[in-house]
Amino acid sequence: MGWYEAVGRRLFFSLDPERSHRLAQRLLGLPLPWGRIGGAVDDPALRTSLAGITLRNPIGLAAGFDKTCAHLDALGSLGFGYVVGGTVTRAPRRGNLHPRIARDPARRALVNAMGMPNPGAEAVARILARTARTAPRFVSIADEALADAVGTAELVEPFVDGIEINASSPNAGWEHASSHTGELVRALRARTSKPLFVKIPPFTAGDDDRAQAVSIATAARDAGGSGIVCANTLPVADPRMSTGRGGLSGGPLTAGTPRMVAEIVDVIGPDLPVVACGGIFTADDARRCLDAGAVAIQVYTALIYEGPGLPGSLTRGLAASVRTMH
Ligand SMILES: Cc1cc2nc3c(=O)[nH]c(=O)nc-3n(C[C@H](O)[C@H](O)[C@H](O)COP(=O)(O)O)c2cc1C
């Protein structure tokens, strides 16, 4: 048992989820030896290219963990191949009323209904300007109005390697998501040559959600998008949330993620990279997604349950699996 499982997780889980997140952020602001704590191996066999960006490994930090982008430097130092900050909107948002995160330790899951609290694009641009770039970094954006989304992107674009469009937050009302995605990608493509990824909602085979996710991915591709992130949290009813609903993440998503990746790769073709996200905890989970056609993966909930040694365990396991394949 590692130190996080023995002590760290017990401490964090004794606090309510948002307090424990604030504690994690305070710790990330300290000059601790993050590289040693993360324990990621730097193995040339893990290097990959994501829409032209070289990553030292294919393990990304998913959007939502660092909504203000204040700790992308420490998170990069932990050993992630790349980090995604945000979701950021043009104007500051307080998000939904509390409670808006709950844990389900038996399933290694979380439910959240954060509602995208963030300090707004101008504040985030200032934070990014003074934060060291220790790994390639993206910012996630999600404004409902096109002009706001373009404004957000223009403010953060000089400080990032790519933009991820959150076309799938269960907590933001994007009506007509696929036409909005298409318009937004087209508008941003005219303004930047940096990679534009679109994050789609999760789906199961053969239902309406699948058609919706596929139409967003196709619209993104046709409008000049650079890649797809597959996928966001699964919308569920949850009476613990102030809103009565939220997005489920972690363990319950593990089995479905490689299936979704394979379907999206199949639909959009081999030219656009797909990033797998949802319930990835182990190198085997990551391997199944890469084997399904993903170019990289992203994690969030596993970081809460497994702690900061996650980049270490994932990179060690993936490096070993690459060696046995060759
Ligand atoms: C508390 C919390 C907040 C999140 N906030 C965002 C967000 O702001 N933007 C976004 O695109 N995804 C957000 N997500 C979704 C994650 O980025 C990820 O897509 C999802 O949790 C599935 O991956 P996981 O099972 O590894 O956590 C959030 C997830 C959680 C648990």
mmCIF file of C-alpha atoms and ligand atoms in Angstrom:
data_model
loop_
_atom_site.group_PDB
_atom_site.id
_atom_site.type_symbol
_atom_site.label_atom_id
_atom_site.label_comp_id
_atom_site.label_asym_id
_atom_site.label_seq_id
_atom_site.Cartn_x
_atom_site.Cartn_y
_atom_site.Cartn_z
ATOM 1 C CA MET A 1 0.000 0.000 0.000
ATOM 2 C CA GLY A 2 1.399 3.398 -1.002
ATOM 3 C CA TRP A 3 1.477 6.457 1.248
ATOM 4 C CA TYR A 4 -1.506 8.030 -0.460
ATOM 5 C CA GLU A 5 -3.707 4.984 0.103
ATOM 6 C CA ALA A 6 -2.454 4.619 3.687
ATOM 7 C CA VAL A 7 -2.657 8.237 4.817
ATOM 8 C CA GLY A 8 -3.325 10.795 2.085
ATOM 9 C CA ARG A 9 -6.621 9.501 0.804
ATOM 10 C CA ARG A 10 -7.938 8.978 4.340
ATOM 11 C CA LEU A 11 -7.146 12.602 5.140
ATOM 12 C CA PHE A 12 -8.641 13.962 1.920
ATOM 13 C CA PHE A 13 -11.743 11.764 2.182
ATOM 14 C CA SER A 14 -12.333 12.883 5.792
ATOM 15 C CA LEU A 15 -13.080 16.342 4.360
ATOM 16 C CA ASP A 16 -16.020 17.207 2.156
ATOM 17 C CA PRO A 17 -15.032 16.976 -1.533
ATOM 18 C CA GLU A 18 -14.713 20.695 -2.215
ATOM 19 C CA ARG A 19 -12.667 21.334 0.947
ATOM 20 C CA SER A 20 -10.395 18.477 0.056
ATOM 21 C CA HIS A 21 -10.006 19.894 -3.448
ATOM 22 C CA ARG A 22 -9.033 23.272 -1.978
ATOM 23 C CA LEU A 23 -6.466 21.507 0.232
ATOM 24 C CA ALA A 24 -5.032 19.712 -2.820
ATOM 25 C CA GLN A 25 -4.768 23.037 -4.627
ATOM 26 C CA ARG A 26 -3.009 24.671 -1.681
ATOM 27 C CA LEU A 27 -0.506 21.806 -1.624
ATOM 28 C CA LEU A 28 0.045 22.133 -5.379
ATOM 29 C CA GLY A 29 0.981 25.763 -4.763
ATOM 30 C CA LEU A 30 3.880 24.722 -2.504
ATOM 31 C CA PRO A 31 7.369 24.191 -3.911
ATOM 32 C CA LEU A 32 7.336 20.426 -3.289
ATOM 33 C CA PRO A 33 9.358 17.954 -5.392
ATOM 34 C CA TRP A 34 6.421 17.234 -7.704
ATOM 35 C CA GLY A 35 8.488 15.245 -10.185
ATOM 36 C CA ARG A 36 9.567 12.815 -7.471
ATOM 37 C CA ILE A 37 6.048 12.662 -6.006
ATOM 38 C CA GLY A 38 4.512 11.902 -9.412
ATOM 39 C CA GLY A 39 7.201 9.336 -10.163
ATOM 40 C CA ALA A 40 6.534 9.289 -13.931
ATOM 41 C CA VAL A 41 9.112 7.462 -15.995
ATOM 42 C CA ASP A 42 10.541 9.382 -18.933
ATOM 43 C CA ASP A 43 10.737 6.644 -21.530
ATOM 44 C CA PRO A 44 11.181 7.436 -25.253
ATOM 45 C CA ALA A 45 8.861 4.517 -25.987
ATOM 46 C CA LEU A 46 5.997 6.535 -24.459
ATOM 47 C CA ARG A 47 6.482 9.607 -26.624
ATOM 48 C CA THR A 48 3.600 10.434 -28.907
ATOM 49 C CA SER A 49 2.379 13.216 -31.140
ATOM 50 C CA LEU A 50 -1.058 14.722 -30.527
ATOM 51 C CA ALA A 51 -2.180 16.909 -33.436
ATOM 52 C CA GLY A 52 1.447 17.894 -34.011
ATOM 53 C CA ILE A 53 2.343 18.452 -30.347
ATOM 54 C CA THR A 54 4.997 16.129 -28.974
ATOM 55 C CA LEU A 55 3.957 14.600 -25.633
ATOM 56 C CA ARG A 56 6.499 12.822 -23.405
ATOM 57 C CA ASN A 57 3.746 10.322 -22.587
ATOM 58 C CA PRO A 58 0.118 9.925 -23.666
ATOM 59 C CA ILE A 59 -1.409 10.600 -20.223
ATOM 60 C CA GLY A 60 -3.245 13.902 -19.979
ATOM 61 C CA LEU A 61 -4.930 15.568 -17.033
ATOM 62 C CA ALA A 62 -8.618 16.100 -17.904
ATOM 63 C CA ALA A 63 -10.434 19.431 -17.663
ATOM 64 C CA GLY A 64 -12.100 20.399 -14.409
ATOM 65 C CA PHE A 65 -9.343 19.546 -11.943
ATOM 66 C CA ASP A 66 -7.612 22.915 -12.281
ATOM 67 C CA LYS A 67 -10.418 25.252 -13.226
ATOM 68 C CA THR A 68 -8.398 28.436 -12.584
ATOM 69 C CA CYS A 69 -5.247 27.125 -14.346
ATOM 70 C CA ALA A 70 -3.215 28.234 -11.321
ATOM 71 C CA HIS A 71 -1.460 24.880 -10.817
ATOM 72 C CA LEU A 72 -0.853 23.625 -14.324
ATOM 73 C CA ASP A 73 2.882 24.049 -13.617
ATOM 74 C CA ALA A 74 2.907 21.677 -10.616
ATOM 75 C CA LEU A 75 0.538 19.278 -12.411
ATOM 76 C CA GLY A 76 2.837 19.226 -15.435
ATOM 77 C CA SER A 77 5.776 18.548 -13.124
ATOM 78 C CA LEU A 78 3.899 15.546 -11.656
ATOM 79 C CA GLY A 79 4.572 13.925 -15.014
ATOM 80 C CA PHE A 80 1.426 14.267 -17.101
ATOM 81 C CA GLY A 81 2.111 14.257 -20.836
ATOM 82 C CA TYR A 82 -0.164 17.281 -21.105
ATOM 83 C CA VAL A 83 -2.599 19.163 -18.922
ATOM 84 C CA VAL A 84 -6.010 20.709 -19.613
ATOM 85 C CA GLY A 85 -7.090 23.676 -17.483
ATOM 86 C CA GLY A 86 -10.613 25.089 -17.122
ATOM 87 C CA THR A 87 -13.395 24.932 -18.162
ATOM 88 C CA VAL A 88 -13.125 28.727 -18.488
ATOM 89 C CA THR A 89 -15.868 31.120 -19.614
ATOM 90 C CA ARG A 90 -15.707 34.728 -20.810
ATOM 91 C CA ALA A 91 -17.265 36.107 -17.603
ATOM 92 C CA PRO A 92 -16.566 34.746 -14.118
ATOM 93 C CA ARG A 93 -19.100 32.160 -12.915
ATOM 94 C CA ARG A 94 -19.919 31.033 -9.402
ATOM 95 C CA GLY A 95 -21.272 27.682 -10.530
ATOM 96 C CA ASN A 96 -24.224 25.859 -8.993
ATOM 97 C CA LEU A 97 -25.262 25.923 -5.357
ATOM 98 C CA HIS A 98 -23.615 23.435 -2.986
ATOM 99 C CA PRO A 99 -23.639 20.470 -2.580
ATOM 100 C CA ARG A 100 -22.284 19.866 -6.056
ATOM 101 C CA ILE A 101 -19.749 17.026 -5.706
ATOM 102 C CA ALA A 102 -20.215 13.643 -4.037
ATOM 103 C CA ARG A 103 -17.996 10.579 -3.800
ATOM 104 C CA ASP A 104 -19.015 6.946 -4.241
ATOM 105 C CA PRO A 105 -15.913 5.150 -2.924
ATOM 106 C CA ALA A 106 -17.364 1.665 -3.421
ATOM 107 C CA ARG A 107 -17.477 2.317 -7.181
ATOM 108 C CA ARG A 108 -14.463 4.655 -7.240
ATOM 109 C CA ALA A 109 -16.813 7.232 -8.731
ATOM 110 C CA LEU A 110 -17.726 10.883 -8.341
ATOM 111 C CA VAL A 111 -20.870 12.767 -9.241
ATOM 112 C CA ASN A 112 -20.528 16.482 -9.894
ATOM 113 C CA ALA A 113 -22.813 19.359 -10.756
ATOM 114 C CA MET A 114 -20.233 22.108 -10.476
ATOM 115 C CA GLY A 115 -21.791 24.314 -13.158
ATOM 116 C CA MET A 116 -18.379 25.537 -14.352
ATOM 117 C CA PRO A 117 -17.282 27.894 -11.569
ATOM 118 C CA ASN A 118 -14.246 29.853 -12.800
ATOM 119 C CA PRO A 119 -12.727 33.331 -12.481
ATOM 120 C CA GLY A 120 -13.380 34.252 -16.132
ATOM 121 C CA ALA A 121 -11.122 34.370 -19.184
ATOM 122 C CA GLU A 122 -9.329 37.642 -18.395
ATOM 123 C CA ALA A 123 -8.239 36.448 -14.945
ATOM 124 C CA VAL A 124 -7.232 33.039 -16.331
ATOM 125 C CA ALA A 125 -5.164 34.654 -19.102
ATOM 126 C CA ARG A 126 -3.285 36.637 -16.447
ATOM 127 C CA ILE A 127 -2.691 33.457 -14.424
ATOM 128 C CA LEU A 128 -1.476 31.564 -17.495
ATOM 129 C CA ALA A 129 0.881 34.399 -18.422
ATOM 130 C CA ARG A 130 2.767 33.990 -15.145
ATOM 131 C CA THR A 131 2.628 30.193 -14.805
ATOM 132 C CA ALA A 132 5.568 28.131 -16.038
ATOM 133 C CA ARG A 133 4.842 25.694 -18.839
ATOM 134 C CA THR A 134 6.107 22.351 -17.527
ATOM 135 C CA ALA A 135 4.069 20.284 -20.001
ATOM 136 C CA PRO A 136 2.030 21.158 -23.074
ATOM 137 C CA ARG A 137 -1.190 22.762 -21.896
ATOM 138 C CA PHE A 138 -4.692 23.231 -23.232
ATOM 139 C CA VAL A 139 -7.550 25.301 -21.888
ATOM 140 C CA SER A 140 -11.134 24.085 -22.009
ATOM 141 C CA ILE A 141 -13.798 26.623 -23.038
ATOM 142 C CA ALA A 142 -17.599 26.337 -23.118
ATOM 143 C CA ASP A 143 -19.476 29.627 -23.463
ATOM 144 C CA GLU A 144 -23.005 29.227 -24.787
ATOM 145 C CA ALA A 145 -22.827 32.418 -26.912
ATOM 146 C CA LEU A 146 -20.507 32.240 -29.911
ATOM 147 C CA ALA A 147 -19.051 35.735 -29.360
ATOM 148 C CA ASP A 148 -18.241 34.873 -25.729
ATOM 149 C CA ALA A 149 -16.559 31.592 -26.681
ATOM 150 C CA VAL A 150 -14.485 33.373 -29.323
ATOM 151 C CA GLY A 151 -13.593 36.066 -26.773
ATOM 152 C CA THR A 152 -12.493 33.450 -24.236
ATOM 153 C CA ALA A 153 -10.406 31.645 -26.834
ATOM 154 C CA GLU A 154 -8.736 34.869 -27.995
ATOM 155 C CA LEU A 155 -7.754 35.773 -24.437
ATOM 156 C CA VAL A 156 -6.203 32.408 -23.507
ATOM 157 C CA GLU A 157 -4.847 31.323 -26.910
ATOM 158 C CA PRO A 158 -1.455 33.085 -26.660
ATOM 159 C CA PHE A 159 -0.622 31.102 -23.520
ATOM 160 C CA VAL A 160 -1.663 27.587 -24.530
ATOM 161 C CA ASP A 161 -0.717 24.862 -26.990
ATOM 162 C CA GLY A 162 -4.305 24.035 -27.870
ATOM 163 C CA ILE A 163 -7.946 24.607 -27.013
ATOM 164 C CA GLU A 164 -10.492 22.026 -25.933
ATOM 165 C CA ILE A 165 -14.131 22.883 -26.560
ATOM 166 C CA ASN A 166 -16.370 21.413 -23.895
ATOM 167 C CA ALA A 167 -19.356 20.572 -26.067
ATOM 168 C CA SER A 168 -20.698 18.154 -23.512
ATOM 169 C CA SER A 169 -20.947 19.520 -19.996
ATOM 170 C CA PRO A 170 -24.057 18.087 -18.379
ATOM 171 C CA ASN A 171 -24.069 21.370 -16.462
ATOM 172 C CA ALA A 172 -24.147 23.819 -19.393
ATOM 173 C CA GLY A 173 -27.132 24.154 -21.670
ATOM 174 C CA TRP A 174 -25.773 23.789 -25.184
ATOM 175 C CA GLU A 175 -28.867 23.398 -27.268
ATOM 176 C CA HIS A 176 -28.253 22.212 -30.822
ATOM 177 C CA ALA A 177 -24.770 21.177 -29.706
ATOM 178 C CA SER A 178 -23.591 19.919 -33.061
ATOM 179 C CA SER A 179 -24.428 23.081 -35.052
ATOM 180 C CA HIS A 180 -23.016 25.245 -32.238
ATOM 181 C CA THR A 181 -19.842 23.129 -32.239
ATOM 182 C CA GLY A 182 -19.491 23.446 -36.002
ATOM 183 C CA GLU A 183 -19.942 27.219 -35.917
ATOM 184 C CA LEU A 184 -17.556 27.641 -33.020
ATOM 185 C CA VAL A 185 -14.819 25.444 -34.491
ATOM 186 C CA ARG A 186 -15.117 27.302 -37.792
ATOM 187 C CA ALA A 187 -14.892 30.679 -36.038
ATOM 188 C CA LEU A 188 -11.852 29.614 -33.999
ATOM 189 C CA ARG A 189 -10.166 27.904 -36.939
ATOM 190 C CA ALA A 190 -10.199 31.248 -38.746
ATOM 191 C CA ARG A 191 -8.357 32.832 -35.802
ATOM 192 C CA THR A 192 -5.752 30.272 -34.715
ATOM 193 C CA SER A 193 -3.657 27.517 -36.197
ATOM 194 C CA LYS A 194 -3.357 25.805 -32.813
ATOM 195 C CA PRO A 195 -5.070 22.443 -32.270
ATOM 196 C CA LEU A 196 -8.805 22.621 -31.493
ATOM 197 C CA PHE A 197 -10.181 19.554 -29.733
ATOM 198 C CA VAL A 198 -13.876 18.958 -29.114
ATOM 199 C CA LYS A 199 -15.036 16.984 -26.090
ATOM 200 C CA ILE A 200 -18.153 14.956 -26.769
ATOM 201 C CA PRO A 201 -20.700 13.440 -24.370
ATOM 202 C CA PRO A 202 -20.596 9.716 -23.564
ATOM 203 C CA PHE A 203 -22.992 7.267 -25.192
ATOM 204 C CA THR A 204 -23.940 3.638 -25.392
ATOM 205 C CA ALA A 205 -24.369 1.839 -28.677
ATOM 206 C CA GLY A 206 -27.522 2.355 -30.645
ATOM 207 C CA ASP A 207 -29.286 5.073 -28.660
ATOM 208 C CA ASP A 208 -30.085 8.765 -29.203
ATOM 209 C CA ASP A 209 -27.027 9.781 -27.175
ATOM 210 C CA ARG A 210 -24.872 7.976 -29.690
ATOM 211 C CA ALA A 211 -26.391 9.896 -32.590
ATOM 212 C CA GLN A 212 -25.862 13.169 -30.709
ATOM 213 C CA ALA A 213 -22.212 12.382 -29.857
ATOM 214 C CA VAL A 214 -21.472 11.242 -33.397
ATOM 215 C CA SER A 215 -23.044 14.374 -34.889
ATOM 216 C CA ILE A 216 -20.940 16.626 -32.617
ATOM 217 C CA ALA A 217 -17.761 14.718 -33.557
ATOM 218 C CA THR A 218 -18.602 14.865 -37.255
ATOM 219 C CA ALA A 219 -19.437 18.578 -37.078
ATOM 220 C CA ALA A 220 -16.097 19.187 -35.330
ATOM 221 C CA ARG A 221 -14.202 17.315 -38.018
ATOM 222 C CA ASP A 222 -15.999 18.981 -40.909
ATOM 223 C CA ALA A 223 -15.436 22.460 -39.448
ATOM 224 C CA GLY A 224 -11.673 21.982 -39.210
ATOM 225 C CA GLY A 225 -11.314 20.586 -35.678
ATOM 226 C CA SER A 226 -8.053 18.845 -34.811
ATOM 227 C CA GLY A 227 -9.280 16.036 -32.585
ATOM 228 C CA ILE A 228 -11.988 14.595 -30.360
ATOM 229 C CA VAL A 229 -11.971 13.931 -26.613
ATOM 230 C CA CYS A 230 -14.195 10.987 -25.814
ATOM 231 C CA ALA A 231 -15.844 11.676 -23.405
ATOM 232 C CA ASN A 232 -17.289 13.852 -20.651
ATOM 233 C CA THR A 233 -19.202 12.672 -17.561
ATOM 234 C CA LEU A 234 -22.400 10.631 -17.851
ATOM 235 C CA PRO A 235 -25.551 12.610 -16.932
ATOM 236 C CA VAL A 236 -27.376 10.984 -13.992
ATOM 237 C CA ALA A 237 -30.115 11.898 -11.530
ATOM 238 C CA ASP A 238 -28.626 12.354 -8.050
ATOM 239 C CA PRO A 239 -30.575 13.742 -5.094
ATOM 240 C CA ARG A 240 -27.317 14.629 -3.313
ATOM 241 C CA MET A 241 -26.712 17.422 -5.836
ATOM 242 C CA SER A 242 -28.370 20.812 -5.289
ATOM 243 C CA THR A 243 -29.584 20.530 -8.872
ATOM 244 C CA GLY A 244 -30.877 16.959 -8.468
ATOM 245 C CA ARG A 245 -28.655 15.911 -11.369
ATOM 246 C CA GLY A 246 -24.988 15.630 -12.139
ATOM 247 C CA GLY A 247 -22.262 13.993 -14.191
ATOM 248 C CA LEU A 248 -20.961 10.573 -13.176
ATOM 249 C CA SER A 249 -17.224 9.864 -13.535
ATOM 250 C CA GLY A 250 -14.733 7.169 -12.599
ATOM 251 C CA GLY A 251 -15.248 3.409 -12.198
ATOM 252 C CA PRO A 252 -18.689 3.076 -13.834
ATOM 253 C CA LEU A 253 -17.253 4.526 -17.083
ATOM 254 C CA THR A 254 -14.181 2.261 -17.397
ATOM 255 C CA ALA A 255 -15.697 -0.486 -19.521
ATOM 256 C CA GLY A 256 -17.506 1.822 -21.944
ATOM 257 C CA THR A 257 -14.639 4.164 -22.826
ATOM 258 C CA PRO A 258 -12.654 1.904 -25.212
ATOM 259 C CA ARG A 259 -15.931 0.919 -26.926
ATOM 260 C CA MET A 260 -16.830 4.564 -27.502
ATOM 261 C CA VAL A 261 -13.336 5.348 -28.734
ATOM 262 C CA ALA A 262 -13.497 2.514 -31.260
ATOM 263 C CA GLU A 263 -16.876 3.727 -32.538
ATOM 264 C CA ILE A 264 -15.759 7.359 -32.856
ATOM 265 C CA VAL A 265 -12.519 6.363 -34.607
ATOM 266 C CA ASP A 266 -14.622 4.273 -36.953
ATOM 267 C CA VAL A 267 -17.046 7.135 -37.711
ATOM 268 C CA ILE A 268 -14.658 10.063 -38.073
ATOM 269 C CA GLY A 269 -11.848 8.177 -39.763
ATOM 270 C CA PRO A 270 -8.141 7.891 -39.071
ATOM 271 C CA ASP A 271 -7.126 11.503 -39.772
ATOM 272 C CA LEU A 272 -8.363 13.060 -36.527
ATOM 273 C CA PRO A 273 -6.787 11.927 -33.250
ATOM 274 C CA VAL A 274 -9.158 10.689 -30.539
ATOM 275 C CA VAL A 275 -8.309 11.115 -26.851
ATOM 276 C CA ALA A 276 -9.929 8.620 -24.459
ATOM 277 C CA CYS A 277 -11.368 9.898 -21.164
ATOM 278 C CA GLY A 278 -13.588 8.189 -18.628
ATOM 279 C CA GLY A 279 -12.794 5.773 -15.820
ATOM 280 C CA ILE A 280 -9.141 5.195 -16.700
ATOM 281 C CA PHE A 281 -7.347 4.087 -13.509
ATOM 282 C CA THR A 282 -4.670 1.606 -14.571
ATOM 283 C CA ALA A 283 -2.161 1.088 -17.364
ATOM 284 C CA ASP A 284 -4.368 -1.787 -18.563
ATOM 285 C CA ASP A 285 -7.357 0.579 -18.798
ATOM 286 C CA ALA A 286 -5.174 3.026 -20.745
ATOM 287 C CA ARG A 287 -3.824 0.252 -22.968
ATOM 288 C CA ARG A 288 -7.357 -0.874 -23.896
ATOM 289 C CA CYS A 289 -8.161 2.695 -25.004
ATOM 290 C CA LEU A 290 -4.951 3.032 -27.028
ATOM 291 C CA ASP A 291 -5.611 -0.363 -28.615
ATOM 292 C CA ALA A 292 -9.115 0.868 -29.520
ATOM 293 C CA GLY A 293 -7.510 3.673 -31.515
ATOM 294 C CA ALA A 294 -6.954 6.505 -29.022
ATOM 295 C CA VAL A 295 -3.769 8.538 -29.480
ATOM 296 C CA ALA A 296 -3.748 9.713 -25.850
ATOM 297 C CA ILE A 297 -5.850 9.441 -22.711
ATOM 298 C CA GLN A 298 -7.020 11.798 -19.971
ATOM 299 C CA VAL A 299 -7.714 11.152 -16.292
ATOM 300 C CA TYR A 300 -9.499 13.004 -13.525
ATOM 301 C CA THR A 301 -11.313 10.752 -11.035
ATOM 302 C CA ALA A 302 -8.394 8.308 -10.800
ATOM 303 C CA LEU A 303 -6.249 11.162 -9.480
ATOM 304 C CA ILE A 304 -8.702 11.588 -6.589
ATOM 305 C CA TYR A 305 -8.724 7.867 -5.745
ATOM 306 C CA GLU A 306 -5.114 6.951 -6.560
ATOM 307 C CA GLY A 307 -3.345 10.184 -5.630
ATOM 308 C CA PRO A 308 -0.403 12.035 -7.137
ATOM 309 C CA GLY A 309 1.565 8.849 -7.877
ATOM 310 C CA LEU A 310 -0.897 8.185 -10.730
ATOM 311 C CA PRO A 311 1.405 9.452 -13.533
ATOM 312 C CA GLY A 312 4.061 7.102 -12.116
ATOM 313 C CA SER A 313 1.891 3.982 -12.069
ATOM 314 C CA LEU A 314 0.413 4.695 -15.503
ATOM 315 C CA THR A 315 3.726 5.492 -17.206
ATOM 316 C CA ARG A 316 5.506 2.497 -15.626
ATOM 317 C CA GLY A 317 2.714 0.128 -16.637
ATOM 318 C CA LEU A 318 2.414 1.537 -20.162
ATOM 319 C CA ALA A 319 6.182 1.476 -20.704
ATOM 320 C CA ALA A 320 6.221 -2.193 -19.642
ATOM 321 C CA SER A 321 3.332 -3.000 -22.006
ATOM 322 C CA VAL A 322 5.091 -1.283 -24.928
ATOM 323 C CA ARG A 323 8.216 -3.375 -24.253
ATOM 324 C CA THR A 324 6.330 -6.674 -24.209
ATOM 325 C CA MET A 325 4.598 -5.719 -27.480
ATOM 326 C CA HIS A 326 7.922 -5.207 -29.271
HETATM 327 C C1 LIG B 1 -15.503 17.457 -10.182
HETATM 328 C C2 LIG B 1 -15.390 17.380 -11.684
HETATM 329 C C3 LIG B 1 -15.386 18.552 -12.428
HETATM 330 C C4 LIG B 1 -15.286 18.494 -13.826
HETATM 331 N N1 LIG B 1 -15.248 19.659 -14.527
HETATM 332 C C5 LIG B 1 -15.101 19.605 -15.883
HETATM 333 C C6 LIG B 1 -14.981 20.785 -16.642
HETATM 334 O O1 LIG B 1 -14.983 21.910 -16.107
HETATM 335 N N2 LIG B 1 -14.870 20.679 -17.997
HETATM 336 C C7 LIG B 1 -14.837 19.478 -18.638
HETATM 337 O O2 LIG B 1 -14.711 19.427 -19.871
HETATM 338 N N3 LIG B 1 -14.914 18.322 -17.935
HETATM 339 C C8 LIG B 1 -15.041 18.367 -16.582
HETATM 340 N N4 LIG B 1 -15.108 17.204 -15.868
HETATM 341 C C9 LIG B 1 -15.113 15.919 -16.600
HETATM 342 C C10 LIG B 1 -13.729 15.276 -16.674
HETATM 343 O O3 LIG B 1 -12.828 16.109 -17.376
HETATM 344 C C11 LIG B 1 -13.808 13.903 -17.347
HETATM 345 O O4 LIG B 1 -14.292 14.076 -18.676
HETATM 346 C C12 LIG B 1 -14.745 12.936 -16.642
HETATM 347 O O5 LIG B 1 -14.641 13.083 -15.243
HETATM 348 C C13 LIG B 1 -14.466 11.482 -17.015
HETATM 349 O O6 LIG B 1 -13.126 11.119 -16.711
HETATM 350 P P1 LIG B 1 -12.705 10.397 -15.324
HETATM 351 O O7 LIG B 1 -13.595 9.187 -15.161
HETATM 352 O O8 LIG B 1 -11.258 10.068 -15.504
HETATM 353 O O9 LIG B 1 -12.928 11.387 -14.243
HETATM 354 C C14 LIG B 1 -15.209 17.233 -14.478
HETATM 355 C C15 LIG B 1 -15.207 16.060 -13.711
HETATM 356 C C16 LIG B 1 -15.288 16.102 -12.345
HETATM 357 C C17 LIG B 1 -15.278 14.830 -11.556
#
